[in-house]
mmCIF file of C-alpha atoms and ligand atoms in Angstrom:
data_model
loop_
_atom_site.group_PDB
_atom_site.id
_atom_site.type_symbol
_atom_site.label_atom_id
_atom_site.label_comp_id
_atom_site.label_asym_id
_atom_site.label_seq_id
_atom_site.Cartn_x
_atom_site.Cartn_y
_atom_site.Cartn_z
ATOM 1 C CA MET A 1 10.912 12.143 -52.060
ATOM 2 C CA THR A 2 9.422 15.271 -50.586
ATOM 3 C CA VAL A 3 10.255 16.744 -47.195
ATOM 4 C CA ASN A 4 8.087 15.613 -44.255
ATOM 5 C CA LEU A 5 7.075 18.681 -42.255
ATOM 6 C CA LEU A 6 6.711 16.547 -39.112
ATOM 7 C CA ASP A 7 10.522 16.431 -39.107
ATOM 8 C CA PHE A 8 10.860 20.117 -38.237
ATOM 9 C CA ASP A 9 10.822 22.144 -35.077
ATOM 10 C CA LEU A 10 9.713 25.744 -35.582
ATOM 11 C CA GLU A 11 13.219 26.970 -36.421
ATOM 12 C CA GLY A 12 13.606 24.191 -38.973
ATOM 13 C CA LEU A 13 10.253 24.990 -40.523
ATOM 14 C CA ALA A 14 11.104 28.700 -40.661
ATOM 15 C CA ALA A 15 14.354 27.875 -42.481
ATOM 16 C CA PHE A 16 12.444 25.630 -44.896
ATOM 17 C CA CYS A 17 9.891 28.384 -45.574
ATOM 18 C CA GLU A 18 12.656 30.901 -46.093
ATOM 19 C CA LYS A 19 14.089 28.696 -48.838
ATOM 20 C CA LEU A 20 10.692 28.826 -50.500
ATOM 21 C CA GLY A 21 10.777 32.617 -50.233
ATOM 22 C CA GLU A 22 8.167 32.669 -47.458
ATOM 23 C CA LYS A 23 8.239 34.785 -44.304
ATOM 24 C CA ARG A 24 8.573 33.384 -40.798
ATOM 25 C CA PHE A 25 4.942 34.028 -39.878
ATOM 26 C CA ARG A 26 3.966 31.563 -42.613
ATOM 27 C CA ALA A 27 6.013 28.919 -40.798
ATOM 28 C CA VAL A 28 4.131 29.704 -37.586
ATOM 29 C CA GLN A 29 0.817 29.358 -39.402
ATOM 30 C CA LEU A 30 1.824 26.040 -40.944
ATOM 31 C CA PHE A 31 3.195 24.755 -37.637
ATOM 32 C CA ARG A 32 -0.070 25.576 -35.853
ATOM 33 C CA TRP A 33 -2.142 23.883 -38.546
ATOM 34 C CA ILE A 34 -0.083 20.746 -38.302
ATOM 35 C CA HIS A 35 0.358 20.338 -34.571
ATOM 36 C CA GLN A 36 -2.512 22.259 -32.992
ATOM 37 C CA LYS A 37 -5.214 21.411 -35.510
ATOM 38 C CA GLY A 38 -3.900 18.075 -36.727
ATOM 39 C CA ALA A 39 -4.061 19.032 -40.410
ATOM 40 C CA SER A 40 -2.461 16.634 -42.843
ATOM 41 C CA ARG A 41 -3.500 18.391 -46.070
ATOM 42 C CA PHE A 42 -2.552 21.819 -47.264
ATOM 43 C CA ASP A 43 -5.941 22.587 -48.812
ATOM 44 C CA GLU A 44 -7.414 22.605 -45.273
ATOM 45 C CA MET A 45 -5.173 25.509 -44.331
ATOM 46 C CA THR A 46 -7.610 28.223 -45.276
ATOM 47 C CA ASP A 47 -5.639 31.200 -44.006
ATOM 48 C CA LEU A 48 -2.544 30.424 -46.077
ATOM 49 C CA ALA A 49 -2.195 32.329 -49.328
ATOM 50 C CA ARG A 50 -3.663 30.272 -52.123
ATOM 51 C CA SER A 51 -0.448 30.369 -54.133
ATOM 52 C CA LEU A 52 1.418 28.833 -51.199
ATOM 53 C CA ARG A 53 -1.236 26.159 -50.613
ATOM 54 C CA GLU A 54 -0.862 25.168 -54.236
ATOM 55 C CA LYS A 55 2.932 25.173 -54.164
ATOM 56 C CA LEU A 56 3.429 23.150 -50.970
ATOM 57 C CA PRO A 57 2.267 19.685 -52.121
ATOM 58 C CA SER A 58 4.985 19.545 -54.756
ATOM 59 C CA VAL A 59 7.793 20.175 -52.242
ATOM 60 C CA CYS A 60 6.608 18.746 -48.927
ATOM 61 C CA SER A 61 4.058 16.607 -47.140
ATOM 62 C CA ILE A 62 2.703 15.900 -43.667
ATOM 63 C CA THR A 63 3.259 12.168 -43.511
ATOM 64 C CA PRO A 64 2.079 10.288 -40.434
ATOM 65 C CA LEU A 65 3.037 6.722 -39.515
ATOM 66 C CA PRO A 66 0.667 3.991 -40.690
ATOM 67 C CA VAL A 67 -1.212 2.408 -37.782
ATOM 68 C CA LEU A 68 -0.913 -1.370 -37.718
ATOM 69 C CA SER A 69 -3.225 -1.882 -34.788
ATOM 70 C CA ARG A 70 -4.888 -0.283 -31.806
ATOM 71 C CA GLN A 71 -5.759 -2.010 -28.560
ATOM 72 C CA ASP A 72 -8.028 -0.595 -25.897
ATOM 73 C CA SER A 73 -7.534 -1.797 -22.338
ATOM 74 C CA ALA A 74 -10.381 -2.163 -19.869
ATOM 75 C CA ASP A 75 -8.697 0.548 -17.747
ATOM 76 C CA GLY A 76 -8.755 3.119 -20.574
ATOM 77 C CA THR A 77 -5.136 2.626 -21.621
ATOM 78 C CA ILE A 78 -4.699 2.588 -25.406
ATOM 79 C CA LYS A 79 -1.762 1.043 -27.260
ATOM 80 C CA TRP A 80 -0.963 1.706 -30.900
ATOM 81 C CA LEU A 81 1.449 -0.253 -33.044
ATOM 82 C CA PHE A 82 2.939 1.920 -35.805
ATOM 83 C CA ASP A 83 4.609 0.648 -38.955
ATOM 84 C CA VAL A 84 8.062 2.176 -39.422
ATOM 85 C CA GLY A 85 8.934 0.105 -42.489
ATOM 86 C CA ASP A 86 11.049 -2.962 -43.254
ATOM 87 C CA GLY A 87 8.979 -5.127 -40.914
ATOM 88 C CA ASN A 88 9.704 -2.868 -37.939
ATOM 89 C CA ALA A 89 6.996 -1.603 -35.666
ATOM 90 C CA VAL A 90 7.045 0.688 -32.644
ATOM 91 C CA GLU A 91 4.498 1.135 -29.907
ATOM 92 C CA THR A 92 2.929 4.132 -28.258
ATOM 93 C CA VAL A 93 0.763 3.991 -25.150
ATOM 94 C CA PHE A 94 -1.803 6.476 -23.829
ATOM 95 C CA ILE A 95 -2.453 6.283 -20.090
ATOM 96 C CA PRO A 96 -5.427 8.315 -18.839
ATOM 97 C CA GLU A 97 -5.582 9.383 -15.201
ATOM 98 C CA ASP A 98 -7.966 11.673 -13.342
ATOM 99 C CA ASP A 99 -5.788 14.733 -13.571
ATOM 100 C CA ARG A 100 -3.652 14.033 -16.639
ATOM 101 C CA GLY A 101 -3.226 12.121 -19.871
ATOM 102 C CA THR A 102 0.223 10.648 -20.407
ATOM 103 C CA LEU A 103 1.635 9.435 -23.716
ATOM 104 C CA CYS A 104 4.527 6.979 -23.611
ATOM 105 C CA VAL A 105 6.540 7.503 -26.813
ATOM 106 C CA SER A 106 9.170 5.341 -28.552
ATOM 107 C CA SER A 107 12.494 6.737 -29.766
ATOM 108 C CA GLN A 108 14.013 3.750 -31.613
ATOM 109 C CA ALA A 109 12.944 0.521 -33.317
ATOM 110 C CA GLY A 110 14.534 -1.930 -30.893
ATOM 111 C CA CYS A 111 17.330 -0.831 -28.582
ATOM 112 C CA ALA A 112 21.086 -1.355 -28.543
ATOM 113 C CA VAL A 113 21.534 -1.186 -24.772
ATOM 114 C CA GLY A 114 20.215 -4.724 -24.260
ATOM 115 C CA CYS A 115 19.068 -4.638 -20.634
ATOM 116 C CA ARG A 116 18.461 -8.122 -19.296
ATOM 117 C CA PHE A 117 14.929 -7.467 -18.042
ATOM 118 C CA CYS A 118 13.657 -5.578 -21.108
ATOM 119 C CA SER A 119 11.774 -7.128 -23.990
ATOM 120 C CA THR A 120 12.821 -4.317 -26.352
ATOM 121 C CA GLY A 121 16.441 -4.897 -25.360
ATOM 122 C CA HIS A 122 16.135 -8.593 -26.197
ATOM 123 C CA GLN A 123 15.036 -7.752 -29.760
ATOM 124 C CA GLY A 124 18.256 -5.962 -30.579
ATOM 125 C CA PHE A 125 18.521 -2.683 -32.429
ATOM 126 C CA SER A 126 16.937 -1.967 -35.791
ATOM 127 C CA ARG A 127 17.274 1.769 -36.251
ATOM 128 C CA ASN A 128 16.783 5.234 -34.847
ATOM 129 C CA LEU A 129 13.437 6.918 -35.422
ATOM 130 C CA THR A 130 13.491 10.280 -37.170
ATOM 131 C CA THR A 131 12.147 13.417 -35.475
ATOM 132 C CA GLY A 132 9.070 13.059 -37.680
ATOM 133 C CA GLU A 133 8.513 9.465 -36.549
ATOM 134 C CA ILE A 134 8.831 10.422 -32.879
ATOM 135 C CA LEU A 135 6.405 13.307 -33.355
ATOM 136 C CA ALA A 136 4.029 11.317 -35.553
ATOM 137 C CA GLN A 137 3.195 9.239 -32.454
ATOM 138 C CA LEU A 138 2.148 12.337 -30.492
ATOM 139 C CA TRP A 139 0.487 14.003 -33.493
ATOM 140 C CA TYR A 140 -1.619 10.939 -34.233
ATOM 141 C CA ALA A 141 -2.516 10.102 -30.623
ATOM 142 C CA GLU A 142 -3.472 13.668 -29.675
ATOM 143 C CA HIS A 143 -5.742 14.189 -32.666
ATOM 144 C CA TYR A 144 -7.210 10.688 -32.500
ATOM 145 C CA LEU A 145 -8.061 11.217 -28.827
ATOM 146 C CA ARG A 146 -9.535 14.675 -29.355
ATOM 147 C CA GLN A 147 -11.790 13.273 -32.024
ATOM 148 C CA HIS A 148 -12.845 10.216 -30.047
ATOM 149 C CA LEU A 149 -13.370 12.039 -26.771
ATOM 150 C CA ASN A 150 -15.017 14.872 -28.633
ATOM 151 C CA SER A 151 -12.659 17.328 -26.996
ATOM 152 C CA LYS A 152 -11.534 20.705 -28.256
ATOM 153 C CA GLU A 153 -9.031 20.857 -25.428
ATOM 154 C CA ARG A 154 -5.641 19.205 -25.282
ATOM 155 C CA VAL A 155 -5.959 15.568 -24.159
ATOM 156 C CA ILE A 156 -2.282 14.645 -23.761
ATOM 157 C CA THR A 157 -0.817 16.692 -20.916
ATOM 158 C CA ASN A 158 2.369 14.685 -20.303
ATOM 159 C CA VAL A 159 4.861 12.885 -22.523
ATOM 160 C CA VAL A 160 7.304 10.283 -21.224
ATOM 161 C CA MET A 161 10.058 8.990 -23.504
ATOM 162 C CA MET A 162 9.659 5.524 -21.993
ATOM 163 C CA GLY A 163 8.556 3.516 -24.994
ATOM 164 C CA MET A 164 10.942 1.448 -27.080
ATOM 165 C CA GLY A 165 14.520 2.591 -27.367
ATOM 166 C CA GLU A 166 17.124 4.648 -25.553
ATOM 167 C CA PRO A 167 16.251 8.286 -26.324
ATOM 168 C CA LEU A 168 19.730 9.586 -25.501
ATOM 169 C CA GLN A 169 21.215 7.249 -28.126
ATOM 170 C CA ASN A 170 19.048 9.047 -30.687
ATOM 171 C CA TYR A 171 19.893 12.519 -29.508
ATOM 172 C CA GLY A 172 19.891 14.348 -32.844
ATOM 173 C CA ALA A 173 16.303 13.360 -33.589
ATOM 174 C CA LEU A 174 15.135 13.622 -29.977
ATOM 175 C CA VAL A 175 15.937 17.268 -29.281
ATOM 176 C CA PRO A 176 13.900 18.839 -32.136
ATOM 177 C CA ALA A 177 11.016 16.518 -31.195
ATOM 178 C CA LEU A 178 11.190 17.721 -27.570
ATOM 179 C CA ARG A 179 11.215 21.332 -28.794
ATOM 180 C CA VAL A 180 7.991 20.753 -30.721
ATOM 181 C CA MET A 181 6.379 19.169 -27.647
ATOM 182 C CA LEU A 182 7.262 22.287 -25.640
ATOM 183 C CA ASP A 183 6.465 24.894 -28.303
ATOM 184 C CA ASP A 184 3.418 27.043 -27.549
ATOM 185 C CA HIS A 185 2.569 27.062 -31.252
ATOM 186 C CA ALA A 186 2.462 23.242 -31.180
ATOM 187 C CA TYR A 187 1.672 21.120 -28.087
ATOM 188 C CA GLY A 188 2.692 23.692 -25.465
ATOM 189 C CA LEU A 189 3.646 21.135 -22.809
ATOM 190 C CA SER A 190 5.553 22.411 -19.802
ATOM 191 C CA ARG A 191 9.111 21.167 -19.325
ATOM 192 C CA ARG A 192 8.050 19.520 -16.103
ATOM 193 C CA ARG A 193 5.564 17.397 -18.005
ATOM 194 C CA VAL A 194 7.964 16.074 -20.616
ATOM 195 C CA THR A 195 10.239 13.345 -19.261
ATOM 196 C CA VAL A 196 13.255 11.756 -20.880
ATOM 197 C CA SER A 197 14.034 8.355 -19.388
ATOM 198 C CA THR A 198 17.570 7.067 -19.847
ATOM 199 C CA SER A 199 19.590 4.026 -18.934
ATOM 200 C CA GLY A 200 22.480 6.439 -18.330
ATOM 201 C CA VAL A 201 24.190 7.895 -21.415
ATOM 202 C CA VAL A 202 26.302 10.292 -19.336
ATOM 203 C CA PRO A 203 27.631 12.707 -22.014
ATOM 204 C CA MET A 204 24.162 13.154 -23.459
ATOM 205 C CA ILE A 205 22.698 13.977 -20.048
ATOM 206 C CA ASP A 206 25.118 16.908 -19.980
ATOM 207 C CA ARG A 207 24.118 17.962 -23.478
ATOM 208 C CA LEU A 208 20.419 17.734 -22.696
ATOM 209 C CA ALA A 209 20.940 20.116 -19.765
ATOM 210 C CA LYS A 210 22.219 22.717 -22.227
ATOM 211 C CA ASP A 211 20.051 22.032 -25.270
ATOM 212 C CA CYS A 212 16.621 21.240 -23.891
ATOM 213 C CA PRO A 213 16.321 20.557 -20.155
ATOM 214 C CA VAL A 214 13.179 18.571 -19.420
ATOM 215 C CA ALA A 215 12.338 16.276 -16.501
ATOM 216 C CA LEU A 216 14.863 13.455 -16.202
ATOM 217 C CA ALA A 217 14.237 9.855 -15.182
ATOM 218 C CA VAL A 218 17.223 7.545 -14.792
ATOM 219 C CA SER A 219 16.863 3.774 -14.925
ATOM 220 C CA LEU A 220 19.067 2.688 -12.045
ATOM 221 C CA HIS A 221 17.859 -0.842 -11.159
ATOM 222 C CA ALA A 222 20.818 -1.712 -8.931
ATOM 223 C CA PRO A 223 22.697 -0.183 -5.976
ATOM 224 C CA ASN A 224 26.198 -1.325 -7.011
ATOM 225 C CA ASP A 225 28.227 -1.659 -10.206
ATOM 226 C CA ALA A 226 28.644 -5.431 -10.034
ATOM 227 C CA LEU A 227 24.887 -5.937 -10.127
ATOM 228 C CA ARG A 228 24.145 -3.111 -12.541
ATOM 229 C CA ASP A 229 26.804 -4.324 -15.001
ATOM 230 C CA GLY A 230 24.787 -7.508 -15.404
ATOM 231 C CA LEU A 231 21.397 -5.793 -15.766
ATOM 232 C CA VAL A 232 22.192 -2.640 -17.770
ATOM 233 C CA PRO A 233 25.267 -3.346 -19.943
ATOM 234 C CA LEU A 234 25.821 0.396 -20.495
ATOM 235 C CA ASN A 235 26.945 0.533 -16.870
ATOM 236 C CA ARG A 236 30.325 -0.883 -17.916
ATOM 237 C CA LYS A 237 30.887 2.288 -19.913
ATOM 238 C CA TYR A 238 29.252 4.743 -17.513
ATOM 239 C CA PRO A 239 29.340 3.308 -13.986
ATOM 240 C CA ILE A 240 27.024 4.423 -11.197
ATOM 241 C CA ALA A 241 29.291 7.104 -9.682
ATOM 242 C CA GLU A 242 29.685 8.832 -13.067
ATOM 243 C CA LEU A 243 25.957 8.555 -13.693
ATOM 244 C CA LEU A 244 25.086 10.128 -10.345
ATOM 245 C CA ASP A 245 27.633 12.907 -10.945
ATOM 246 C CA ALA A 246 25.857 13.636 -14.240
ATOM 247 C CA CYS A 247 22.542 13.761 -12.359
ATOM 248 C CA LEU A 248 23.976 16.332 -9.955
ATOM 249 C CA ARG A 249 25.229 18.418 -12.891
ATOM 250 C CA TYR A 250 21.797 18.179 -14.563
ATOM 251 C CA LEU A 251 19.797 19.432 -11.594
ATOM 252 C CA PRO A 252 20.608 23.168 -11.828
ATOM 253 C CA ALA A 253 19.130 23.231 -15.354
ATOM 254 C CA ALA A 254 16.268 20.812 -14.664
ATOM 255 C CA PRO A 255 12.656 21.999 -14.460
ATOM 256 C CA ARG A 256 12.203 19.950 -11.285
ATOM 257 C CA ASP A 257 14.477 19.953 -8.263
ATOM 258 C CA PHE A 258 14.861 16.177 -8.209
ATOM 259 C CA ILE A 259 15.775 13.294 -10.481
ATOM 260 C CA THR A 260 13.444 10.321 -10.729
ATOM 261 C CA PHE A 261 15.213 6.979 -10.367
ATOM 262 C CA GLU A 262 13.477 3.942 -11.795
ATOM 263 C CA TYR A 263 14.116 0.586 -10.211
ATOM 264 C CA CYS A 264 12.680 -2.566 -11.732
ATOM 265 C CA MET A 265 11.934 -5.117 -8.973
ATOM 266 C CA LEU A 266 13.419 -8.504 -9.877
ATOM 267 C CA ASP A 267 12.786 -11.437 -7.585
ATOM 268 C CA GLY A 268 15.913 -12.439 -5.669
ATOM 269 C CA VAL A 269 18.136 -10.257 -7.889
ATOM 270 C CA ASN A 270 17.980 -6.660 -6.666
ATOM 271 C CA ASP A 271 15.101 -6.665 -4.172
ATOM 272 C CA GLN A 272 16.676 -7.808 -0.899
ATOM 273 C CA PRO A 273 16.993 -5.713 2.295
ATOM 274 C CA GLU A 274 20.750 -5.363 1.748
ATOM 275 C CA HIS A 275 20.045 -3.841 -1.694
ATOM 276 C CA ALA A 276 17.667 -1.353 -0.093
ATOM 277 C CA GLN A 277 20.365 -0.429 2.461
ATOM 278 C CA GLN A 278 22.994 0.013 -0.247
ATOM 279 C CA LEU A 279 20.614 2.075 -2.342
ATOM 280 C CA LEU A 280 19.862 4.363 0.590
ATOM 281 C CA ALA A 281 23.540 4.848 1.327
ATOM 282 C CA LEU A 282 24.193 5.582 -2.355
ATOM 283 C CA LEU A 283 21.372 8.049 -2.955
ATOM 284 C CA ARG A 284 21.799 9.838 0.371
ATOM 285 C CA GLY A 285 25.568 9.835 0.402
ATOM 286 C CA HIS A 286 26.788 10.261 -3.171
ATOM 287 C CA GLY A 287 29.132 13.216 -3.531
ATOM 288 C CA GLY A 288 28.814 13.954 0.189
ATOM 289 C CA THR A 289 25.366 15.515 -0.140
ATOM 290 C CA GLY A 290 23.407 12.785 -1.865
ATOM 291 C CA VAL A 291 21.271 13.216 -4.992
ATOM 292 C CA PRO A 292 17.898 15.000 -4.588
ATOM 293 C CA CYS A 293 15.604 12.354 -5.992
ATOM 294 C CA LYS A 294 12.442 10.309 -5.946
ATOM 295 C CA LEU A 295 12.449 6.589 -6.429
ATOM 296 C CA ASN A 296 9.930 4.745 -8.551
ATOM 297 C CA LEU A 297 9.746 0.988 -8.043
ATOM 298 C CA ILE A 298 8.499 -0.781 -11.185
ATOM 299 C CA PRO A 299 7.146 -4.311 -10.744
ATOM 300 C CA PHE A 300 8.960 -6.379 -13.404
ATOM 301 C CA ASN A 301 6.745 -7.316 -16.324
ATOM 302 C CA PRO A 302 7.726 -10.800 -17.376
ATOM 303 C CA PHE A 303 8.172 -11.854 -20.987
ATOM 304 C CA PRO A 304 9.176 -15.203 -22.479
ATOM 305 C CA ASP A 305 12.813 -16.270 -22.111
ATOM 306 C CA SER A 306 13.742 -13.476 -19.700
ATOM 307 C CA GLY A 307 14.525 -16.040 -17.002
ATOM 308 C CA LEU A 308 13.436 -13.456 -14.437
ATOM 309 C CA LYS A 309 10.488 -13.109 -12.105
ATOM 310 C CA CYS A 310 8.774 -10.135 -10.536
ATOM 311 C CA SER A 311 9.363 -9.664 -6.825
ATOM 312 C CA PRO A 312 6.387 -10.658 -4.677
ATOM 313 C CA ARG A 313 4.169 -7.729 -3.719
ATOM 314 C CA SER A 314 5.225 -8.007 -0.065
ATOM 315 C CA THR A 315 8.899 -7.710 -1.061
ATOM 316 C CA VAL A 316 8.201 -4.628 -3.185
ATOM 317 C CA LEU A 317 6.320 -3.015 -0.306
ATOM 318 C CA ARG A 318 9.042 -3.854 2.233
ATOM 319 C CA PHE A 319 11.711 -2.450 -0.098
ATOM 320 C CA GLY A 320 9.687 0.739 -0.606
ATOM 321 C CA GLN A 321 9.112 1.098 3.118
ATOM 322 C CA MET A 322 12.827 0.825 3.889
ATOM 323 C CA LEU A 323 13.608 3.542 1.363
ATOM 324 C CA ASN A 324 10.804 5.807 2.570
ATOM 325 C CA GLU A 325 11.867 5.358 6.192
ATOM 326 C CA GLY A 326 15.412 6.182 5.161
ATOM 327 C CA GLY A 327 14.249 9.503 3.704
ATOM 328 C CA ILE A 328 13.935 8.744 -0.025
ATOM 329 C CA VAL A 329 10.424 9.408 -1.339
ATOM 330 C CA THR A 330 9.500 6.116 -2.972
ATOM 331 C CA THR A 331 6.419 5.058 -4.893
ATOM 332 C CA VAL A 332 5.413 1.811 -6.535
ATOM 333 C CA ARG A 333 4.371 2.257 -10.152
ATOM 334 C CA LYS A 334 0.846 1.208 -10.930
ATOM 335 C CA THR A 335 0.668 -1.278 -13.736
ATOM 336 C CA ARG A 336 -1.651 -0.068 -16.475
ATOM 337 C CA GLY A 337 -2.891 -1.706 -19.632
ATOM 338 C CA ASP A 338 -1.920 -5.153 -18.385
ATOM 339 C CA ASP A 339 -4.566 -6.880 -20.488
ATOM 340 C CA ILE A 340 -3.058 -5.450 -23.688
ATOM 341 C CA ASP A 341 0.638 -5.885 -22.803
ATOM 342 C CA ALA A 342 1.104 -2.143 -22.616
ATOM 343 C CA ALA A 343 3.070 -2.153 -19.375
ATOM 344 C CA CYS A 344 6.709 -1.067 -19.108
ATOM 345 C CA GLY A 345 9.182 -3.203 -20.952
ATOM 346 C CA GLN A 346 6.574 -5.125 -22.911
ATOM 347 C CA LEU A 347 6.483 -2.717 -25.795
ATOM 348 C CA ALA A 348 6.417 -3.981 -29.364
ATOM 349 C CA GLY A 349 6.584 -7.309 -27.663
ATOM 350 C CA ASP A 350 9.289 -9.744 -28.384
ATOM 351 C CA VAL A 351 10.629 -10.972 -31.683
ATOM 352 C CA LEU A 352 7.555 -13.116 -32.142
ATOM 353 C CA ASP A 353 5.314 -10.105 -31.910
ATOM 354 C CA ARG A 354 7.382 -8.161 -34.427
ATOM 355 C CA THR A 355 7.374 -11.085 -36.799
ATOM 356 C CA GLN A 356 3.619 -11.124 -36.559
ATOM 357 C CA ALA A 357 3.507 -7.414 -37.258
ATOM 358 C CA ALA A 358 5.613 -8.078 -40.345
ATOM 359 C CA ARG A 359 3.366 -10.966 -41.350
ATOM 360 C CA ARG A 360 0.228 -8.860 -41.002
ATOM 361 C CA MET A 361 1.791 -6.130 -43.102
ATOM 362 C CA ALA A 362 2.788 -8.611 -45.779
ATOM 363 C CA GLN A 363 -0.733 -10.079 -45.829
ATOM 364 C CA LEU A 364 -2.280 -6.661 -46.179
ATOM 365 C CA ARG A 365 0.071 -5.767 -48.985
ATOM 366 C CA ALA A 366 -0.550 -9.075 -50.742
ATOM 367 C CA ALA A 367 -4.278 -8.377 -50.479
ATOM 368 C CA GLY A 368 -3.634 -5.173 -52.380
ATOM 369 C CA ALA A 369 -4.437 -3.000 -49.396
ATOM 370 C CA HIS A 370 -2.784 0.353 -49.206
ATOM 371 C CA PRO A 371 -0.117 0.209 -46.488
ATOM 372 C CA VAL A 372 -2.381 0.013 -43.551
ATOM 373 C CA LYS A 373 -4.567 2.707 -42.128
ATOM 374 C CA VAL A 374 -6.461 1.332 -39.149
ATOM 375 C CA VAL A 375 -6.832 -2.400 -38.778
ATOM 376 C CA PRO A 376 -8.693 -4.136 -35.966
ATOM 377 C CA SER A 377 -7.066 -4.759 -32.629
ATOM 378 C CA LEU A 378 -4.697 -7.655 -32.286
ATOM 379 C CA PRO A 379 -6.490 -10.753 -31.094
ATOM 380 C CA GLN A 380 -6.015 -11.205 -27.369
ATOM 381 C CA THR A 381 -4.805 -14.761 -27.862
ATOM 382 C CA THR A 382 -1.678 -13.487 -29.601
ATOM 383 C CA HIS A 383 -0.708 -11.756 -26.434
ATOM 384 C CA GLN A 384 -1.758 -14.503 -24.110
ATOM 385 C CA GLU A 385 0.588 -16.773 -25.966
ATOM 386 C CA ASP A 386 3.331 -14.217 -25.706
ATOM 387 C CA SER A 387 2.953 -13.695 -21.993
ATOM 388 C CA ALA A 388 4.896 -15.889 -19.639
HETATM 389 N N1 LIG B 1 15.595 3.274 -22.625
HETATM 390 C C1 LIG B 1 15.041 4.114 -21.633
HETATM 391 C C2 LIG B 1 13.567 4.355 -21.788
HETATM 392 C C3 LIG B 1 12.702 3.210 -22.206
HETATM 393 S S1 LIG B 1 12.476 1.928 -21.034
HETATM 394 C C4 LIG B 1 15.360 3.584 -20.253
HETATM 395 O O1 LIG B 1 15.820 2.447 -20.138
HETATM 396 O O2 LIG B 1 15.161 4.325 -19.306
HETATM 397 C C5 LIG B 1 11.356 2.669 -19.876
HETATM 398 C C6 LIG B 1 11.407 2.055 -18.482
HETATM 399 O O3 LIG B 1 10.864 0.722 -18.497
HETATM 400 C C7 LIG B 1 12.804 1.938 -17.944
HETATM 401 O O4 LIG B 1 12.903 2.371 -16.614
HETATM 402 C C8 LIG B 1 13.053 0.456 -18.037
HETATM 403 O O5 LIG B 1 14.041 0.063 -17.150
HETATM 404 C C9 LIG B 1 11.697 -0.107 -17.724
HETATM 405 N N2 LIG B 1 11.548 -1.514 -18.124
HETATM 406 C C10 LIG B 1 12.084 -2.119 -19.182
HETATM 407 N N3 LIG B 1 11.715 -3.408 -19.229
HETATM 408 C C11 LIG B 1 10.903 -3.626 -18.172
HETATM 409 C C12 LIG B 1 10.163 -4.743 -17.687
HETATM 410 N N4 LIG B 1 10.193 -5.906 -18.338
HETATM 411 N N5 LIG B 1 9.427 -4.591 -16.586
HETATM 412 C C13 LIG B 1 9.380 -3.402 -15.962
HETATM 413 N N6 LIG B 1 10.021 -2.299 -16.371
HETATM 414 C C14 LIG B 1 10.788 -2.410 -17.461
HETATM 415 FE FE1 LIG B 2 16.865 -0.117 -24.025
HETATM 416 FE FE2 LIG B 2 15.636 1.047 -21.939
HETATM 417 FE FE3 LIG B 2 15.043 -1.491 -22.665
HETATM 418 FE FE4 LIG B 2 17.403 -0.945 -21.544
HETATM 419 S S1 LIG B 2 15.372 -0.707 -20.587
HETATM 420 S S2 LIG B 2 17.070 -2.231 -23.360
HETATM 421 S S3 LIG B 2 17.832 1.062 -22.407
HETATM 422 S S4 LIG B 2 14.673 0.348 -23.868
#
């Protein structure tokens, strides 16, 4: 098997080139071809020495992830399902807004944290994605979008690690991928526009501050340990006080002067006025000074067998108002891509959806098709059946 160049940050690529007897500037050239121009073949790379262009295919490749499907929402949101092998698929979502284009990227196939309200968590954990598989999502989406929107400019301006998986439980692959997102020779995103979302892997928050500080979002979902233990099982290992301490330690290195807390609104579970009061006391009082933060309320997206319901709109608004009046800047997340199940926590659907992905792959293979390039969108009915 040859080396996949999508697995490297610039330092890694320079080291690889050095082994081939090539100078660092060759690595920069290659890196720009791959990430800025979207090249996947070496013979396109016209400014590389011919001898190098001829040598590269025998030692390395630029191998993207096969696309299983693409769905386009009426609101412009696009969801891709990528094949990561062995019947596993991961999802990536593009969310266009007036002033930005955000890509929501997956870090694992499944997730080991097993949050009660999360469809990915209910699937269990299959495996970590490699750096190349994390970056292949951005590489593909950016160059697909440029082509389809006929744009020479960058289309994706923000990346959020809020797809499937817990990014801080795949730290070794995550950090080089973040470096490529930030690198001016690649995607050149500012640190403020790359967000890692975590359910609270405390030691890795500290490491991220040193290795690659980007914007941090923390999935809090509850104002006390008793409640959070039942929603986010990782809380039993890293309880709220330790998590908030880690947030305070992160802030001096962070590109923004606040942490974003995510709070999924679950009917009758964590959405009552007393929860809002507790949350205010926690966020304003922790450590004596409180934690500089913004709060993002996420309406729960139901999925089969979750046994949970989304809070009524009026409850979400009342909760948000109490927090805002108490001095915590709080917003309610807009739901995007609802018609294609691209909203938070619905990614790569439930087990049924993954089984269908596996079935489609098997059918395509049986039909003699090469492992999947672009196949038509999933039929809507699949998803209507899946939705609660
Ligand atoms: N594992 C990371 C990142 C992926 S989840 C984390 O938990 O932060 C991204 C966000 O979607 C998290 O805030 C998560 O709590 C939220 N989420 C998961 N399932 C959801 C659902 N069914 N409805 C609404 N938000 C959900
Ligand atoms: Fe994993 Fe995040 Fe889902 Fe929890 S919410 S199960 S950490 S992906």
